[in-house]
mmCIF file with all atom_site columns, C-alpha atoms and ligand atoms in Angstrom:
data_model
loop_
_atom_site.group_PDB
_atom_site.id
_atom_site.type_symbol
_atom_site.label_atom_id
_atom_site.label_alt_id
_atom_site.label_comp_id
_atom_site.label_asym_id
_atom_site.label_entity_id
_atom_site.label_seq_id
_atom_site.pdbx_PDB_ins_code
_atom_site.Cartn_x
_atom_site.Cartn_y
_atom_site.Cartn_z
_atom_site.occupancy
_atom_site.B_iso_or_equiv
_atom_site.pdbx_formal_charge
_atom_site.auth_seq_id
_atom_site.auth_comp_id
_atom_site.auth_asym_id
_atom_site.auth_atom_id
_atom_site.pdbx_PDB_model_num
ATOM   1   C  CA  . MET A 1 1   ? -0.090  -0.119  0.000   1.00 0.00 ? 152 MET A CA  1
ATOM   2   C  CA  . SER A 1 2   ? 1.909   3.537   -0.901  1.00 0.00 ? 153 SER A CA  1
ATOM   3   C  CA  . GLU A 1 3   ? 1.858   5.531   2.400   1.00 0.00 ? 154 GLU A CA  1
ATOM   4   C  CA  . LYS A 1 4   ? 0.569   8.859   0.192   1.00 0.00 ? 155 LYS A CA  1
ATOM   5   C  CA  . LYS A 1 5   ? -3.163  7.474   0.256   1.00 0.00 ? 156 LYS A CA  1
ATOM   6   C  CA  . LEU A 1 6   ? -2.971  6.796   3.860   1.00 0.00 ? 157 LEU A CA  1
ATOM   7   C  CA  . ARG A 1 7   ? -1.381  10.029  4.372   1.00 0.00 ? 158 ARG A CA  1
ATOM   8   C  CA  . ASP A 1 8   ? -3.878  11.771  1.996   1.00 0.00 ? 159 ASP A CA  1
ATOM   9   C  CA  . ALA A 1 9   ? -6.913  10.008  3.918   1.00 0.00 ? 160 ALA A CA  1
ATOM   10  C  CA  . ILE A 1 10  ? -6.108  11.137  7.113   1.00 0.00 ? 161 ILE A CA  1
ATOM   11  C  CA  . ASP A 1 11  ? -5.689  14.491  6.160   1.00 0.00 ? 162 ASP A CA  1
ATOM   12  C  CA  . THR A 1 12  ? -9.412  14.442  4.514   1.00 0.00 ? 163 THR A CA  1
ATOM   13  C  CA  . LEU A 1 13  ? -10.569 13.452  7.856   1.00 0.00 ? 164 LEU A CA  1
ATOM   14  C  CA  . LYS A 1 14  ? -8.864  15.964  9.632   1.00 0.00 ? 165 LYS A CA  1
ATOM   15  C  CA  . GLU A 1 15  ? -10.259 18.790  7.039   1.00 0.00 ? 166 GLU A CA  1
ATOM   16  C  CA  . SER A 1 16  ? -13.331 17.640  7.440   1.00 0.00 ? 167 SER A CA  1
ATOM   17  C  CA  . GLY A 1 17  ? -13.244 18.036  11.618  1.00 0.00 ? 168 GLY A CA  1
ATOM   18  C  CA  . VAL A 1 18  ? -13.734 14.234  12.045  1.00 0.00 ? 169 VAL A CA  1
ATOM   19  C  CA  . ARG A 1 19  ? -11.386 12.690  15.845  1.00 0.00 ? 170 ARG A CA  1
ATOM   20  C  CA  . ILE A 1 20  ? -8.779  10.822  14.363  1.00 0.00 ? 171 ILE A CA  1
ATOM   21  C  CA  . THR A 1 21  ? -9.275  7.717   17.036  1.00 0.00 ? 172 THR A CA  1
ATOM   22  C  CA  . PRO A 1 22  ? -6.770  4.616   17.301  1.00 0.00 ? 173 PRO A CA  1
ATOM   23  C  CA  . GLN A 1 23  ? -9.503  2.367   15.906  1.00 0.00 ? 174 GLN A CA  1
ATOM   24  C  CA  . ARG A 1 24  ? -10.925 4.844   13.241  1.00 0.00 ? 175 ARG A CA  1
ATOM   25  C  CA  . HIS A 1 25  ? -7.485  4.966   11.701  1.00 0.00 ? 176 HIS A CA  1
ATOM   26  C  CA  . ALA A 1 26  ? -7.037  0.621   11.897  1.00 0.00 ? 177 ALA A CA  1
ATOM   27  C  CA  . VAL A 1 27  ? -10.416 0.764   10.075  1.00 0.00 ? 178 VAL A CA  1
ATOM   28  C  CA  . LEU A 1 28  ? -8.884  3.478   6.801   1.00 0.00 ? 179 LEU A CA  1
ATOM   29  C  CA  . GLU A 1 29  ? -5.353  1.622   6.971   1.00 0.00 ? 180 GLU A CA  1
ATOM   30  C  CA  . TYR A 1 30  ? -7.265  -2.369  6.747   1.00 0.00 ? 181 TYR A CA  1
ATOM   31  C  CA  . LEU A 1 31  ? -8.754  -0.650  3.805   1.00 0.00 ? 182 LEU A CA  1
ATOM   32  C  CA  . LEU A 1 32  ? -6.417  0.687   1.934   1.00 0.00 ? 183 LEU A CA  1
ATOM   33  C  CA  . ASN A 1 33  ? -4.080  -2.243  2.083   1.00 0.00 ? 184 ASN A CA  1
ATOM   34  C  CA  . ALA A 1 34  ? -6.966  -4.791  1.646   1.00 0.00 ? 185 ALA A CA  1
ATOM   35  C  CA  . MET A 1 35  ? -7.951  -5.580  -2.179  1.00 0.00 ? 186 MET A CA  1
ATOM   36  C  CA  . ILE A 1 36  ? -10.935 -7.580  -1.209  1.00 0.00 ? 187 ILE A CA  1
ATOM   37  C  CA  . HIS A 1 37  ? -13.583 -5.035  -0.793  1.00 0.00 ? 188 HIS A CA  1
ATOM   38  C  CA  . PRO A 1 38  ? -14.563 -6.295  3.131   1.00 0.00 ? 189 PRO A CA  1
ATOM   39  C  CA  . THR A 1 39  ? -17.862 -6.816  5.118   1.00 0.00 ? 190 THR A CA  1
ATOM   40  C  CA  . ALA A 1 40  ? -18.117 -4.639  8.568   1.00 0.00 ? 191 ALA A CA  1
ATOM   41  C  CA  . ASP A 1 41  ? -17.173 -8.432  10.102  1.00 0.00 ? 192 ASP A CA  1
ATOM   42  C  CA  . GLU A 1 42  ? -13.946 -9.606  7.946   1.00 0.00 ? 193 GLU A CA  1
ATOM   43  C  CA  . ILE A 1 43  ? -13.017 -6.036  9.094   1.00 0.00 ? 194 ILE A CA  1
ATOM   44  C  CA  . TYR A 1 44  ? -13.777 -6.624  12.555  1.00 0.00 ? 195 TYR A CA  1
ATOM   45  C  CA  . LYS A 1 45  ? -11.963 -9.697  12.344  1.00 0.00 ? 196 LYS A CA  1
ATOM   46  C  CA  . ALA A 1 46  ? -9.005  -8.450  11.141  1.00 0.00 ? 197 ALA A CA  1
ATOM   47  C  CA  . LEU A 1 47  ? -8.812  -5.585  13.546  1.00 0.00 ? 198 LEU A CA  1
ATOM   48  C  CA  . GLU A 1 48  ? -10.021 -7.594  17.352  1.00 0.00 ? 199 GLU A CA  1
ATOM   49  C  CA  . GLY A 1 49  ? -7.086  -9.241  18.576  1.00 0.00 ? 200 GLY A CA  1
ATOM   50  C  CA  . LYS A 1 50  ? -5.522  -5.326  18.153  1.00 0.00 ? 201 LYS A CA  1
ATOM   51  C  CA  . PHE A 1 51  ? -8.678  -3.617  19.444  1.00 0.00 ? 202 PHE A CA  1
ATOM   52  C  CA  . PRO A 1 52  ? -10.010 -6.674  22.338  1.00 0.00 ? 203 PRO A CA  1
ATOM   53  C  CA  . ASN A 1 53  ? -12.772 -3.310  22.771  1.00 0.00 ? 204 ASN A CA  1
ATOM   54  C  CA  . MET A 1 54  ? -13.974 -2.960  20.231  1.00 0.00 ? 205 MET A CA  1
ATOM   55  C  CA  . SER A 1 55  ? -17.839 -4.095  18.240  1.00 0.00 ? 206 SER A CA  1
ATOM   56  C  CA  . VAL A 1 56  ? -18.773 -4.648  15.067  1.00 0.00 ? 207 VAL A CA  1
ATOM   57  C  CA  . ALA A 1 57  ? -21.057 -1.856  16.065  1.00 0.00 ? 208 ALA A CA  1
ATOM   58  C  CA  . THR A 1 58  ? -17.409 0.476   16.118  1.00 0.00 ? 209 THR A CA  1
ATOM   59  C  CA  . VAL A 1 59  ? -16.827 -0.642  13.243  1.00 0.00 ? 210 VAL A CA  1
ATOM   60  C  CA  . TYR A 1 60  ? -19.954 0.083   11.129  1.00 0.00 ? 211 TYR A CA  1
ATOM   61  C  CA  . ASN A 1 61  ? -19.801 3.274   12.992  1.00 0.00 ? 212 ASN A CA  1
ATOM   62  C  CA  . ASN A 1 62  ? -16.638 4.081   11.814  1.00 0.00 ? 213 ASN A CA  1
ATOM   63  C  CA  . LEU A 1 63  ? -17.254 3.087   8.138   1.00 0.00 ? 214 LEU A CA  1
ATOM   64  C  CA  . ARG A 1 64  ? -20.189 5.396   8.557   1.00 0.00 ? 215 ARG A CA  1
ATOM   65  C  CA  . VAL A 1 65  ? -18.376 8.326   9.244   1.00 0.00 ? 216 VAL A CA  1
ATOM   66  C  CA  . LEU A 1 66  ? -15.790 7.307   6.060   1.00 0.00 ? 217 LEU A CA  1
ATOM   67  C  CA  . ARG A 1 67  ? -18.592 7.093   3.834   1.00 0.00 ? 218 ARG A CA  1
ATOM   68  C  CA  . GLU A 1 68  ? -19.476 10.324  4.949   1.00 0.00 ? 219 GLU A CA  1
ATOM   69  C  CA  . ILE A 1 69  ? -17.033 12.328  3.634   1.00 0.00 ? 220 ILE A CA  1
ATOM   70  C  CA  . GLY A 1 70  ? -16.350 10.331  1.001   1.00 0.00 ? 221 GLY A CA  1
ATOM   71  C  CA  . LEU A 1 71  ? -13.405 8.319   1.786   1.00 0.00 ? 222 LEU A CA  1
ATOM   72  C  CA  . VAL A 1 72  ? -15.330 5.092   1.788   1.00 0.00 ? 223 VAL A CA  1
ATOM   73  C  CA  . ARG A 1 73  ? -17.739 3.656   -0.805  1.00 0.00 ? 224 ARG A CA  1
ATOM   74  C  CA  . GLU A 1 74  ? -20.508 0.762   0.293   1.00 0.00 ? 225 GLU A CA  1
ATOM   75  C  CA  . LEU A 1 75  ? -21.496 -1.852  -2.049  1.00 0.00 ? 226 LEU A CA  1
ATOM   76  C  CA  . THR A 1 76  ? -24.074 -3.369  -1.854  1.00 0.00 ? 227 THR A CA  1
ATOM   77  C  CA  . TYR A 1 77  ? -24.895 -7.056  -4.331  1.00 0.00 ? 228 TYR A CA  1
ATOM   78  C  CA  . GLY A 1 78  ? -28.279 -8.417  -3.467  1.00 0.00 ? 229 GLY A CA  1
ATOM   79  C  CA  . ASP A 1 79  ? -29.146 -9.746  -0.099  1.00 0.00 ? 230 ASP A CA  1
ATOM   80  C  CA  . SER A 1 80  ? -25.509 -10.576 0.892   1.00 0.00 ? 231 SER A CA  1
ATOM   81  C  CA  . SER A 1 81  ? -23.618 -8.476  3.527   1.00 0.00 ? 232 SER A CA  1
ATOM   82  C  CA  . SER A 1 82  ? -22.137 -4.654  1.855   1.00 0.00 ? 233 SER A CA  1
ATOM   83  C  CA  . ARG A 1 83  ? -18.440 -4.405  0.975   1.00 0.00 ? 234 ARG A CA  1
ATOM   84  C  CA  . PHE A 1 84  ? -16.714 -1.532  1.403   1.00 0.00 ? 235 PHE A CA  1
ATOM   85  C  CA  . ASP A 1 85  ? -14.247 0.283   -1.071  1.00 0.00 ? 236 ASP A CA  1
ATOM   86  C  CA  . CYS A 1 86  ? -11.701 2.978   -0.459  1.00 0.00 ? 237 CYS A CA  1
ATOM   87  C  CA  . ASN A 1 87  ? -10.903 3.391   -3.833  1.00 0.00 ? 238 ASN A CA  1
ATOM   88  C  CA  . THR A 1 88  ? -13.220 6.376   -4.620  1.00 0.00 ? 239 THR A CA  1
ATOM   89  C  CA  . SER A 1 89  ? -11.138 8.260   -6.640  1.00 0.00 ? 240 SER A CA  1
ATOM   90  C  CA  . GLU A 1 90  ? -11.520 6.580   -9.927  1.00 0.00 ? 241 GLU A CA  1
ATOM   91  C  CA  . GLU A 1 91  ? -13.778 5.075   -11.792 1.00 0.00 ? 242 GLU A CA  1
ATOM   92  C  CA  . HIS A 1 92  ? -13.887 1.358   -11.575 1.00 0.00 ? 243 HIS A CA  1
ATOM   93  C  CA  . TYR A 1 93  ? -15.894 -1.977  -12.075 1.00 0.00 ? 244 TYR A CA  1
ATOM   94  C  CA  . HIS A 1 94  ? -16.293 -4.464  -10.111 1.00 0.00 ? 245 HIS A CA  1
ATOM   95  C  CA  . ILE A 1 95  ? -15.648 -8.501  -10.484 1.00 0.00 ? 246 ILE A CA  1
ATOM   96  C  CA  . ILE A 1 96  ? -17.150 -10.943 -7.901  1.00 0.00 ? 247 ILE A CA  1
ATOM   97  C  CA  . CYS A 1 97  ? -16.343 -14.281 -7.134  1.00 0.00 ? 248 CYS A CA  1
ATOM   98  C  CA  . GLU A 1 98  ? -19.347 -16.486 -6.987  1.00 0.00 ? 249 GLU A CA  1
ATOM   99  C  CA  . GLU A 1 99  ? -17.203 -18.788 -4.801  1.00 0.00 ? 250 GLU A CA  1
ATOM   100 C  CA  . CYS A 1 100 ? -16.258 -16.387 -1.926  1.00 0.00 ? 251 CYS A CA  1
ATOM   101 C  CA  . GLY A 1 101 ? -18.086 -13.211 -2.285  1.00 0.00 ? 252 GLY A CA  1
ATOM   102 C  CA  . LYS A 1 102 ? -14.554 -11.247 -3.042  1.00 0.00 ? 253 LYS A CA  1
ATOM   103 C  CA  . ILE A 1 103 ? -14.741 -8.246  -4.946  1.00 0.00 ? 254 ILE A CA  1
ATOM   104 C  CA  . VAL A 1 104 ? -11.969 -7.387  -6.961  1.00 0.00 ? 255 VAL A CA  1
ATOM   105 C  CA  . ASP A 1 105 ? -11.540 -4.151  -9.050  1.00 0.00 ? 256 ASP A CA  1
ATOM   106 C  CA  . PHE A 1 106 ? -11.322 -3.707  -12.996 1.00 0.00 ? 257 PHE A CA  1
ATOM   107 C  CA  . HIS A 1 107 ? -10.099 -0.873  -14.812 1.00 0.00 ? 258 HIS A CA  1
ATOM   108 C  CA  . TYR A 1 108 ? -12.385 -0.250  -17.694 1.00 0.00 ? 259 TYR A CA  1
ATOM   109 C  CA  . PRO A 1 109 ? -13.223 3.330   -19.208 1.00 0.00 ? 260 PRO A CA  1
ATOM   110 C  CA  . SER A 1 110 ? -16.235 4.103   -18.446 1.00 0.00 ? 261 SER A CA  1
ATOM   111 C  CA  . LEU A 1 111 ? -18.867 3.070   -20.489 1.00 0.00 ? 262 LEU A CA  1
ATOM   112 C  CA  . GLU A 1 112 ? -19.883 7.141   -21.208 1.00 0.00 ? 263 GLU A CA  1
ATOM   113 C  CA  . GLU A 1 113 ? -21.721 6.295   -24.603 1.00 0.00 ? 264 GLU A CA  1
ATOM   114 C  CA  . VAL A 1 114 ? -24.050 3.452   -23.026 1.00 0.00 ? 265 VAL A CA  1
ATOM   115 C  CA  . GLU A 1 115 ? -25.388 6.760   -20.695 1.00 0.00 ? 266 GLU A CA  1
ATOM   116 C  CA  . SER A 1 116 ? -25.725 8.408   -23.887 1.00 0.00 ? 267 SER A CA  1
ATOM   117 C  CA  . LEU A 1 117 ? -27.366 6.296   -26.137 1.00 0.00 ? 268 LEU A CA  1
ATOM   118 C  CA  . ALA A 1 118 ? -29.890 5.306   -22.936 1.00 0.00 ? 269 ALA A CA  1
ATOM   119 C  CA  . GLU A 1 119 ? -30.663 8.818   -22.870 1.00 0.00 ? 270 GLU A CA  1
ATOM   120 C  CA  . GLN A 1 120 ? -31.334 9.220   -27.067 1.00 0.00 ? 271 GLN A CA  1
ATOM   121 C  CA  . VAL A 1 121 ? -33.356 6.079   -27.208 1.00 0.00 ? 272 VAL A CA  1
ATOM   122 C  CA  . ALA A 1 122 ? -35.188 5.849   -23.776 1.00 0.00 ? 273 ALA A CA  1
ATOM   123 C  CA  . GLY A 1 123 ? -35.399 9.894   -22.935 1.00 0.00 ? 274 GLY A CA  1
ATOM   124 C  CA  . PHE A 1 124 ? -33.623 10.000  -19.917 1.00 0.00 ? 275 PHE A CA  1
ATOM   125 C  CA  . ASP A 1 125 ? -31.503 11.745  -17.555 1.00 0.00 ? 276 ASP A CA  1
ATOM   126 C  CA  . ILE A 1 126 ? -29.472 9.275   -16.709 1.00 0.00 ? 277 ILE A CA  1
ATOM   127 C  CA  . SER A 1 127 ? -27.356 9.878   -13.655 1.00 0.00 ? 278 SER A CA  1
ATOM   128 C  CA  . HIS A 1 128 ? -25.090 6.481   -13.231 1.00 0.00 ? 279 HIS A CA  1
ATOM   129 C  CA  . HIS A 1 129 ? -24.680 2.705   -14.359 1.00 0.00 ? 280 HIS A CA  1
ATOM   130 C  CA  . ARG A 1 130 ? -23.824 -0.301  -12.701 1.00 0.00 ? 281 ARG A CA  1
ATOM   131 C  CA  . LEU A 1 131 ? -21.540 -3.155  -14.224 1.00 0.00 ? 282 LEU A CA  1
ATOM   132 C  CA  . GLU A 1 132 ? -20.374 -5.968  -12.142 1.00 0.00 ? 283 GLU A CA  1
ATOM   133 C  CA  . LEU A 1 133 ? -18.700 -9.320  -13.865 1.00 0.00 ? 284 LEU A CA  1
ATOM   134 C  CA  . TYR A 1 134 ? -19.605 -12.342 -11.907 1.00 0.00 ? 285 TYR A CA  1
ATOM   135 C  CA  . GLY A 1 135 ? -16.747 -15.463 -12.316 1.00 0.00 ? 286 GLY A CA  1
ATOM   136 C  CA  . ILE A 1 136 ? -14.585 -17.982 -9.581  1.00 0.00 ? 287 ILE A CA  1
ATOM   137 C  CA  . CYS A 1 137 ? -11.221 -16.078 -8.550  1.00 0.00 ? 288 CYS A CA  1
ATOM   138 C  CA  . LYS A 1 138 ? -8.176  -17.453 -9.170  1.00 0.00 ? 289 LYS A CA  1
ATOM   139 C  CA  . GLU A 1 139 ? -7.933  -18.878 -5.394  1.00 0.00 ? 290 GLU A CA  1
ATOM   140 C  CA  . CYS A 1 140 ? -11.652 -20.251 -5.256  1.00 0.00 ? 291 CYS A CA  1
ATOM   141 C  CA  . LYS A 1 141 ? -10.151 -22.140 -8.471  1.00 0.00 ? 292 LYS A CA  1
ATOM   142 C  CA  . ASP A 1 142 ? -7.102  -23.287 -7.136  1.00 0.00 ? 293 ASP A CA  1
ATOM   143 C  CA  . THR A 1 143 ? -8.706  -24.717 -4.144  1.00 0.00 ? 294 THR A CA  1
ATOM   144 C  CA  . ALA A 1 144 ? -10.886 -26.610 -6.347  1.00 0.00 ? 295 ALA A CA  1
ATOM   145 C  CA  . ALA A 1 145 ? -8.541  -27.965 -8.627  1.00 0.00 ? 296 ALA A CA  1
ATOM   146 C  CA  . GLN A 1 146 ? -6.756  -29.313 -5.154  1.00 0.00 ? 297 GLN A CA  1
ATOM   147 C  CA  . LYS A 1 147 ? -9.406  -30.793 -4.111  1.00 0.00 ? 298 LYS A CA  1
ATOM   148 C  CA  . HIS A 1 148 ? -10.069 -33.354 -7.357  1.00 0.00 ? 299 HIS A CA  1
HETATM 149 ZN ZN1 . LIG B 2 .   ? -13.072 -16.606 -4.589  1.00 0.00 ? 8   LIG B ZN1 1
HETATM 150 ZN ZN1 . LIG B 2 .   ? -13.945 -1.075  -6.116  1.00 0.00 ? 9   LIG B ZN1 1
#
């Protein structure tokens, strides 16, 4: 992870007047390091050793604060629990593993021509679109191969 990203995020927190608690700092650092777009539960499990007094509610609360100032994006897919993405600066799409639920970033130019075509065809003012790709990730493929 680039230290710069963490420093920039901390600066944004400071500018927003948000108090930087050790937990908040740890949640942010974990999110910036984890490329899997973790759930609140996964963040909690990863940090509970370091902060024995921290609850899942604290993690949610920190994520809400980070989301409100635009440092984190909440991703909801169907009825599974929300995942959190701290890559809010670059437009990107997501590939979702149907086996383990991990989400990986996929960089592809934003499909703006689809939006403008939809505006022409349907007469809508399009605000945004969602594109998700689904499949089996490399780790899950390897695990499956080992079983055979
Ligand atoms: Zn997987
Ligand atoms: Zn992402």
